[in-house]
Amino acid sequence: RDGRFEVTPNVSFTLLDEYQRTIMPGLRFQYHFFDWLGLGVWGGYGFQYTTGLADQLQEKAVDARACTANPSSKECRLTQINLSRGSLADDQFAKLQWAVSPELHFIPFRGKIALFSALFVDTDVNIFLGPAIVGLQERAECGQDSDGARLANTCASAASFALESRVTVAPTFGLGLNFYPTSIFGFGAEYRAMPFEWNTSGFDNAGGDPDGEFPDTFVNSDDRQFKFNSLISVNFIFRFPDLETSE
């Protein structure tokens, strides 16, 4: 890898999602100062689709109960803070919209893998880490913010179910395995972790006594929960040698 510049189109898939899965096409640009050390920038844009749990909630807890037509019924009043009367995916479930990360890449292991002692492929393992700038959509704050200031919209109103964009910074790190069948093309897969706090459900999870661990009828930053967000990526690596080597 020494002196090489790489362009890597990739597709990432989130793991263990509760309500919405994300498919994130992306791109990475990377330059290697040494055979064992490189600097890159990775980014991607997310597209969501609902999980089975989300579909069941939509079907049984929203559509079947028809709370828009019967807002005063007991079952609708009991869940008016936590369940939208429309589309859960559009109104309250959080979305991982995009991510950008400058990264250091370390390549501690490199060698060849033999297939039936006839076909040999250059192979390496890379470890990467860096800060990720992440764009999210979460349910907008309602009722009261985390500082105690009252907000105009109550969490029981239909208008309180709307998504709002925010940006957070989180660590990202992971491990990749790469194969290079030719000098200019390779492919591989990697695991990426991107842990941060967010309210994936849009529910009133916390903020009340004792110790802020129980619902408080408000939705704000107190309701965010720590998630060890994980992604699996498939990479297609295009390698360009430095000018001195090519000459």
mmCIF file of C-alpha atoms in Angstrom:
data_model
loop_
_atom_site.group_PDB
_atom_site.id
_atom_site.type_symbol
_atom_site.label_atom_id
_atom_site.label_comp_id
_atom_site.label_asym_id
_atom_site.label_seq_id
_atom_site.Cartn_x
_atom_site.Cartn_y
_atom_site.Cartn_z
ATOM 1 C CA ARG A 1 0.000 0.000 0.000
ATOM 2 C CA ASP A 2 2.987 2.331 0.408
ATOM 3 C CA GLY A 3 2.424 5.557 -1.580
ATOM 4 C CA ARG A 4 -0.903 4.417 -3.008
ATOM 5 C CA PHE A 5 -4.108 6.384 -3.341
ATOM 6 C CA GLU A 6 -7.372 4.427 -3.141
ATOM 7 C CA VAL A 7 -10.963 5.182 -4.068
ATOM 8 C CA THR A 8 -13.438 2.784 -2.452
ATOM 9 C CA PRO A 9 -17.144 2.736 -3.298
ATOM 10 C CA ASN A 10 -18.998 0.769 -0.649
ATOM 11 C CA VAL A 11 -22.393 -0.182 0.716
ATOM 12 C CA SER A 12 -23.056 -0.433 4.464
ATOM 13 C CA PHE A 13 -25.886 -2.206 6.267
ATOM 14 C CA THR A 14 -26.888 -1.508 9.879
ATOM 15 C CA LEU A 15 -27.256 -4.437 12.314
ATOM 16 C CA LEU A 16 -29.637 -5.220 15.203
ATOM 17 C CA ASP A 17 -32.019 -2.351 14.433
ATOM 18 C CA GLU A 18 -35.204 -2.108 16.487
ATOM 19 C CA TYR A 19 -37.452 -0.062 14.209
ATOM 20 C CA GLN A 20 -35.703 0.999 11.016
ATOM 21 C CA ARG A 21 -32.814 -0.555 9.099
ATOM 22 C CA THR A 22 -30.446 1.589 7.093
ATOM 23 C CA ILE A 23 -28.717 0.877 3.793
ATOM 24 C CA MET A 24 -25.918 3.396 3.299
ATOM 25 C CA PRO A 25 -24.118 3.700 -0.051
ATOM 26 C CA GLY A 26 -20.841 5.486 0.470
ATOM 27 C CA LEU A 27 -17.373 6.376 -0.727
ATOM 28 C CA ARG A 28 -13.919 6.480 0.835
ATOM 29 C CA PHE A 29 -10.812 8.310 -0.352
ATOM 30 C CA GLN A 30 -7.561 7.137 1.190
ATOM 31 C CA TYR A 31 -3.831 7.737 0.903
ATOM 32 C CA HIS A 32 -1.143 5.489 2.408
ATOM 33 C CA PHE A 33 1.968 7.162 3.785
ATOM 34 C CA PHE A 34 3.466 3.767 4.569
ATOM 35 C CA ASP A 35 2.538 0.177 3.878
ATOM 36 C CA TRP A 36 1.067 -0.050 7.389
ATOM 37 C CA LEU A 37 -0.480 3.432 7.803
ATOM 38 C CA GLY A 38 -3.044 5.415 5.810
ATOM 39 C CA LEU A 39 -5.327 8.424 6.153
ATOM 40 C CA GLY A 40 -8.798 8.445 4.648
ATOM 41 C CA VAL A 41 -12.196 10.115 4.595
ATOM 42 C CA TRP A 42 -15.334 7.946 4.553
ATOM 43 C CA GLY A 43 -18.895 9.099 4.033
ATOM 44 C CA GLY A 44 -22.316 7.697 3.223
ATOM 45 C CA TYR A 45 -25.993 8.553 2.854
ATOM 46 C CA GLY A 46 -28.674 6.386 4.432
ATOM 47 C CA PHE A 47 -31.928 4.941 3.117
ATOM 48 C CA GLN A 48 -34.334 3.347 5.605
ATOM 49 C CA TYR A 49 -36.849 0.537 5.633
ATOM 50 C CA THR A 50 -38.878 -0.703 8.597
ATOM 51 C CA THR A 51 -38.288 -3.833 10.671
ATOM 52 C CA GLY A 52 -40.925 -6.453 11.468
ATOM 53 C CA LEU A 53 -41.458 -4.889 14.905
ATOM 54 C CA ALA A 54 -42.146 -1.496 13.346
ATOM 55 C CA ASP A 55 -44.607 -3.019 10.874
ATOM 56 C CA GLN A 56 -46.451 -4.775 13.706
ATOM 57 C CA LEU A 57 -46.687 -1.554 15.716
ATOM 58 C CA GLN A 58 -48.014 0.308 12.713
ATOM 59 C CA GLU A 59 -50.575 -2.368 11.899
ATOM 60 C CA LYS A 60 -51.857 -3.250 15.364
ATOM 61 C CA ALA A 61 -51.210 -0.165 17.500
ATOM 62 C CA VAL A 62 -51.967 2.563 14.947
ATOM 63 C CA ASP A 63 -53.974 1.399 11.926
ATOM 64 C CA ALA A 64 -56.230 -1.103 13.719
ATOM 65 C CA ARG A 65 -57.159 1.298 16.511
ATOM 66 C CA ALA A 66 -57.881 4.274 14.208
ATOM 67 C CA CYS A 67 -57.038 6.876 16.836
ATOM 68 C CA THR A 68 -57.434 9.712 14.341
ATOM 69 C CA ALA A 69 -61.147 8.934 14.159
ATOM 70 C CA ASN A 70 -61.454 7.956 17.850
ATOM 71 C CA PRO A 71 -58.994 10.128 19.803
ATOM 72 C CA SER A 72 -61.075 10.034 23.007
ATOM 73 C CA SER A 73 -61.110 6.239 23.357
ATOM 74 C CA LYS A 74 -59.318 4.876 26.403
ATOM 75 C CA GLU A 75 -56.658 2.908 24.493
ATOM 76 C CA CYS A 76 -55.856 5.931 22.335
ATOM 77 C CA ARG A 77 -55.570 8.302 25.290
ATOM 78 C CA LEU A 78 -53.186 5.913 27.076
ATOM 79 C CA THR A 79 -50.716 5.976 24.181
ATOM 80 C CA GLN A 80 -51.230 9.493 22.821
ATOM 81 C CA ILE A 81 -47.754 10.626 23.946
ATOM 82 C CA ASN A 82 -45.868 7.689 22.443
ATOM 83 C CA LEU A 83 -47.675 6.668 19.268
ATOM 84 C CA SER A 84 -48.337 8.755 16.199
ATOM 85 C CA ARG A 85 -51.801 8.593 14.656
ATOM 86 C CA GLY A 86 -50.258 8.511 11.199
ATOM 87 C CA SER A 87 -47.059 6.884 9.946
ATOM 88 C CA LEU A 88 -44.622 5.846 12.670
ATOM 89 C CA ALA A 89 -41.760 5.669 10.166
ATOM 90 C CA ASP A 90 -42.392 9.199 8.919
ATOM 91 C CA ASP A 91 -43.453 10.860 12.177
ATOM 92 C CA GLN A 92 -41.375 9.477 15.053
ATOM 93 C CA PHE A 93 -38.878 6.671 14.325
ATOM 94 C CA ALA A 94 -35.354 8.084 14.139
ATOM 95 C CA LYS A 95 -33.288 7.897 10.953
ATOM 96 C CA LEU A 96 -29.552 7.694 10.342
ATOM 97 C CA GLN A 97 -29.386 10.124 7.414
ATOM 98 C CA TRP A 98 -25.674 10.526 6.684
ATOM 99 C CA ALA A 99 -22.205 10.188 8.166
ATOM 100 C CA VAL A 100 -18.736 11.556 7.381
ATOM 101 C CA SER A 101 -15.537 10.470 9.093
ATOM 102 C CA PRO A 102 -11.810 11.219 8.734
ATOM 103 C CA GLU A 103 -10.000 8.012 9.690
ATOM 104 C CA LEU A 104 -6.589 6.577 10.412
ATOM 105 C CA HIS A 105 -6.039 3.102 8.974
ATOM 106 C CA PHE A 106 -3.502 0.660 10.408
ATOM 107 C CA ILE A 107 -2.540 -2.493 8.514
ATOM 108 C CA PRO A 108 -0.888 -4.846 11.018
ATOM 109 C CA PHE A 109 -1.211 -8.042 8.946
ATOM 110 C CA ARG A 110 -0.459 -8.634 5.304
ATOM 111 C CA GLY A 111 0.220 -11.706 3.220
ATOM 112 C CA LYS A 112 -1.221 -14.102 0.667
ATOM 113 C CA ILE A 113 -4.060 -16.593 0.826
ATOM 114 C CA ALA A 114 -3.711 -19.726 -1.270
ATOM 115 C CA LEU A 115 -6.656 -21.498 -2.876
ATOM 116 C CA PHE A 116 -5.879 -25.195 -3.502
ATOM 117 C CA SER A 117 -2.167 -24.238 -3.550
ATOM 118 C CA ALA A 118 -2.698 -22.825 -7.036
ATOM 119 C CA LEU A 119 -4.287 -19.395 -6.775
ATOM 120 C CA PHE A 120 -2.616 -16.825 -4.515
ATOM 121 C CA VAL A 121 -4.346 -13.569 -3.582
ATOM 122 C CA ASP A 122 -2.780 -10.617 -1.753
ATOM 123 C CA THR A 123 -4.651 -10.123 1.508
ATOM 124 C CA ASP A 124 -4.481 -7.711 4.414
ATOM 125 C CA VAL A 125 -6.297 -6.807 7.611
ATOM 126 C CA ASN A 126 -6.881 -3.165 8.460
ATOM 127 C CA ILE A 127 -7.945 -1.486 11.693
ATOM 128 C CA PHE A 128 -9.433 2.004 11.492
ATOM 129 C CA LEU A 129 -10.612 4.701 13.888
ATOM 130 C CA GLY A 130 -11.639 8.326 13.832
ATOM 131 C CA PRO A 131 -14.381 10.828 14.724
ATOM 132 C CA ALA A 132 -17.681 10.559 12.840
ATOM 133 C CA ILE A 133 -19.970 13.498 12.123
ATOM 134 C CA VAL A 134 -23.458 11.979 11.962
ATOM 135 C CA GLY A 135 -26.670 13.503 10.622
ATOM 136 C CA LEU A 136 -29.838 12.212 12.287
ATOM 137 C CA GLN A 137 -33.556 12.754 12.272
ATOM 138 C CA GLU A 138 -35.358 12.310 15.592
ATOM 139 C CA ARG A 139 -38.778 13.159 16.950
ATOM 140 C CA ALA A 140 -38.832 16.879 17.757
ATOM 141 C CA GLU A 141 -38.884 17.985 21.383
ATOM 142 C CA CYS A 142 -42.314 18.537 22.888
ATOM 143 C CA GLY A 143 -43.833 19.505 26.236
ATOM 144 C CA GLN A 144 -40.618 20.581 27.956
ATOM 145 C CA ASP A 145 -36.954 20.684 26.988
ATOM 146 C CA SER A 146 -34.190 19.073 29.057
ATOM 147 C CA ASP A 147 -33.464 22.419 30.778
ATOM 148 C CA GLY A 148 -37.004 22.625 32.138
ATOM 149 C CA ALA A 149 -38.352 25.269 29.760
ATOM 150 C CA ARG A 150 -41.930 24.725 28.634
ATOM 151 C CA LEU A 151 -42.532 24.276 24.916
ATOM 152 C CA ALA A 152 -45.551 25.416 22.922
ATOM 153 C CA ASN A 153 -46.563 21.974 21.675
ATOM 154 C CA THR A 154 -47.657 19.251 24.088
ATOM 155 C CA CYS A 155 -46.597 15.667 23.457
ATOM 156 C CA ALA A 156 -50.233 14.523 23.399
ATOM 157 C CA SER A 157 -51.043 16.622 20.322
ATOM 158 C CA ALA A 158 -50.904 15.200 16.806
ATOM 159 C CA ALA A 159 -48.658 18.127 15.814
ATOM 160 C CA SER A 160 -45.944 16.926 18.208
ATOM 161 C CA PHE A 161 -45.218 13.936 15.977
ATOM 162 C CA ALA A 162 -42.673 15.304 13.528
ATOM 163 C CA LEU A 163 -39.015 14.587 12.810
ATOM 164 C CA GLU A 164 -36.303 17.144 13.359
ATOM 165 C CA SER A 165 -32.727 17.026 12.047
ATOM 166 C CA ARG A 166 -29.680 17.226 14.278
ATOM 167 C CA VAL A 167 -25.957 16.553 13.993
ATOM 168 C CA THR A 168 -23.876 14.676 16.534
ATOM 169 C CA VAL A 169 -20.224 13.629 16.790
ATOM 170 C CA ALA A 170 -19.313 10.080 17.751
ATOM 171 C CA PRO A 171 -16.270 7.799 17.676
ATOM 172 C CA THR A 172 -16.112 5.248 14.897
ATOM 173 C CA PHE A 173 -13.789 2.267 14.646
ATOM 174 C CA GLY A 174 -13.671 -1.162 13.122
ATOM 175 C CA LEU A 175 -11.888 -4.001 11.381
ATOM 176 C CA GLY A 176 -11.673 -4.926 7.707
ATOM 177 C CA LEU A 177 -10.450 -7.854 5.578
ATOM 178 C CA ASN A 178 -9.339 -7.057 2.016
ATOM 179 C CA PHE A 179 -8.360 -9.097 -1.035
ATOM 180 C CA TYR A 180 -6.390 -7.829 -4.064
ATOM 181 C CA PRO A 181 -6.653 -10.137 -7.087
ATOM 182 C CA THR A 182 -4.961 -7.479 -9.277
ATOM 183 C CA SER A 183 -2.636 -4.549 -8.656
ATOM 184 C CA ILE A 184 -5.377 -1.982 -9.291
ATOM 185 C CA PHE A 185 -8.540 -3.621 -7.946
ATOM 186 C CA GLY A 186 -9.540 -5.209 -4.674
ATOM 187 C CA PHE A 187 -12.594 -6.014 -2.627
ATOM 188 C CA GLY A 188 -13.343 -6.676 0.994
ATOM 189 C CA ALA A 189 -15.679 -6.415 3.944
ATOM 190 C CA GLU A 190 -15.469 -4.542 7.220
ATOM 191 C CA TYR A 191 -17.267 -4.149 10.518
ATOM 192 C CA ARG A 192 -17.832 -0.588 11.755
ATOM 193 C CA ALA A 193 -19.009 0.566 15.194
ATOM 194 C CA MET A 194 -20.448 4.048 15.691
ATOM 195 C CA PRO A 195 -21.771 4.394 19.280
ATOM 196 C CA PHE A 196 -23.837 7.410 20.349
ATOM 197 C CA GLU A 197 -27.058 8.356 22.145
ATOM 198 C CA TRP A 198 -30.315 8.848 20.252
ATOM 199 C CA ASN A 199 -34.031 8.232 20.626
ATOM 200 C CA THR A 200 -34.670 5.589 17.978
ATOM 201 C CA SER A 201 -38.331 5.068 18.947
ATOM 202 C CA GLY A 202 -39.488 8.625 19.536
ATOM 203 C CA PHE A 203 -40.976 7.451 22.852
ATOM 204 C CA ASP A 204 -41.015 9.187 26.222
ATOM 205 C CA ASN A 205 -38.386 6.889 27.750
ATOM 206 C CA ALA A 206 -36.990 8.826 30.688
ATOM 207 C CA GLY A 207 -36.677 12.149 32.504
ATOM 208 C CA GLY A 208 -38.982 11.514 35.472
ATOM 209 C CA ASP A 209 -38.301 10.541 39.079
ATOM 210 C CA PRO A 210 -36.682 8.617 40.600
ATOM 211 C CA ASP A 211 -33.304 9.526 39.115
ATOM 212 C CA GLY A 212 -34.774 10.424 35.741
ATOM 213 C CA GLU A 213 -35.274 6.786 34.835
ATOM 214 C CA PHE A 214 -39.045 6.852 34.261
ATOM 215 C CA PRO A 215 -41.277 8.631 31.715
ATOM 216 C CA ASP A 216 -42.120 12.277 32.457
ATOM 217 C CA THR A 217 -44.714 12.979 29.676
ATOM 218 C CA PHE A 218 -42.120 15.027 27.744
ATOM 219 C CA VAL A 219 -39.958 14.068 24.778
ATOM 220 C CA ASN A 220 -36.519 15.708 24.724
ATOM 221 C CA SER A 221 -32.819 14.869 24.943
ATOM 222 C CA ASP A 222 -33.365 13.062 28.271
ATOM 223 C CA ASP A 223 -35.081 10.281 26.309
ATOM 224 C CA ARG A 224 -32.030 9.447 24.201
ATOM 225 C CA GLN A 225 -30.446 6.090 24.935
ATOM 226 C CA PHE A 226 -26.953 4.825 24.256
ATOM 227 C CA LYS A 227 -26.783 2.534 21.225
ATOM 228 C CA PHE A 228 -23.716 0.630 20.053
ATOM 229 C CA ASN A 229 -24.619 1.189 16.401
ATOM 230 C CA SER A 230 -23.013 -1.404 14.124
ATOM 231 C CA LEU A 231 -22.609 -1.633 10.360
ATOM 232 C CA ILE A 232 -21.268 -4.210 7.933
ATOM 233 C CA SER A 233 -19.764 -2.802 4.722
ATOM 234 C CA VAL A 234 -18.895 -4.332 1.369
ATOM 235 C CA ASN A 235 -15.997 -2.490 -0.313
ATOM 236 C CA PHE A 236 -14.772 -2.261 -3.914
ATOM 237 C CA ILE A 237 -11.233 -0.894 -3.911
ATOM 238 C CA PHE A 238 -9.601 0.900 -6.842
ATOM 239 C CA ARG A 239 -5.879 1.501 -6.304
ATOM 240 C CA PHE A 240 -3.643 4.079 -7.977
ATOM 241 C CA PRO A 241 0.155 3.797 -7.526
ATOM 242 C CA ASP A 242 2.200 6.898 -6.811
ATOM 243 C CA LEU A 243 3.904 8.614 -9.741
ATOM 244 C CA GLU A 244 7.438 7.664 -8.746
ATOM 245 C CA THR A 245 6.530 3.961 -8.573
ATOM 246 C CA SER A 246 4.641 4.049 -11.894
ATOM 247 C CA GLU A 247 7.655 5.635 -13.626
#
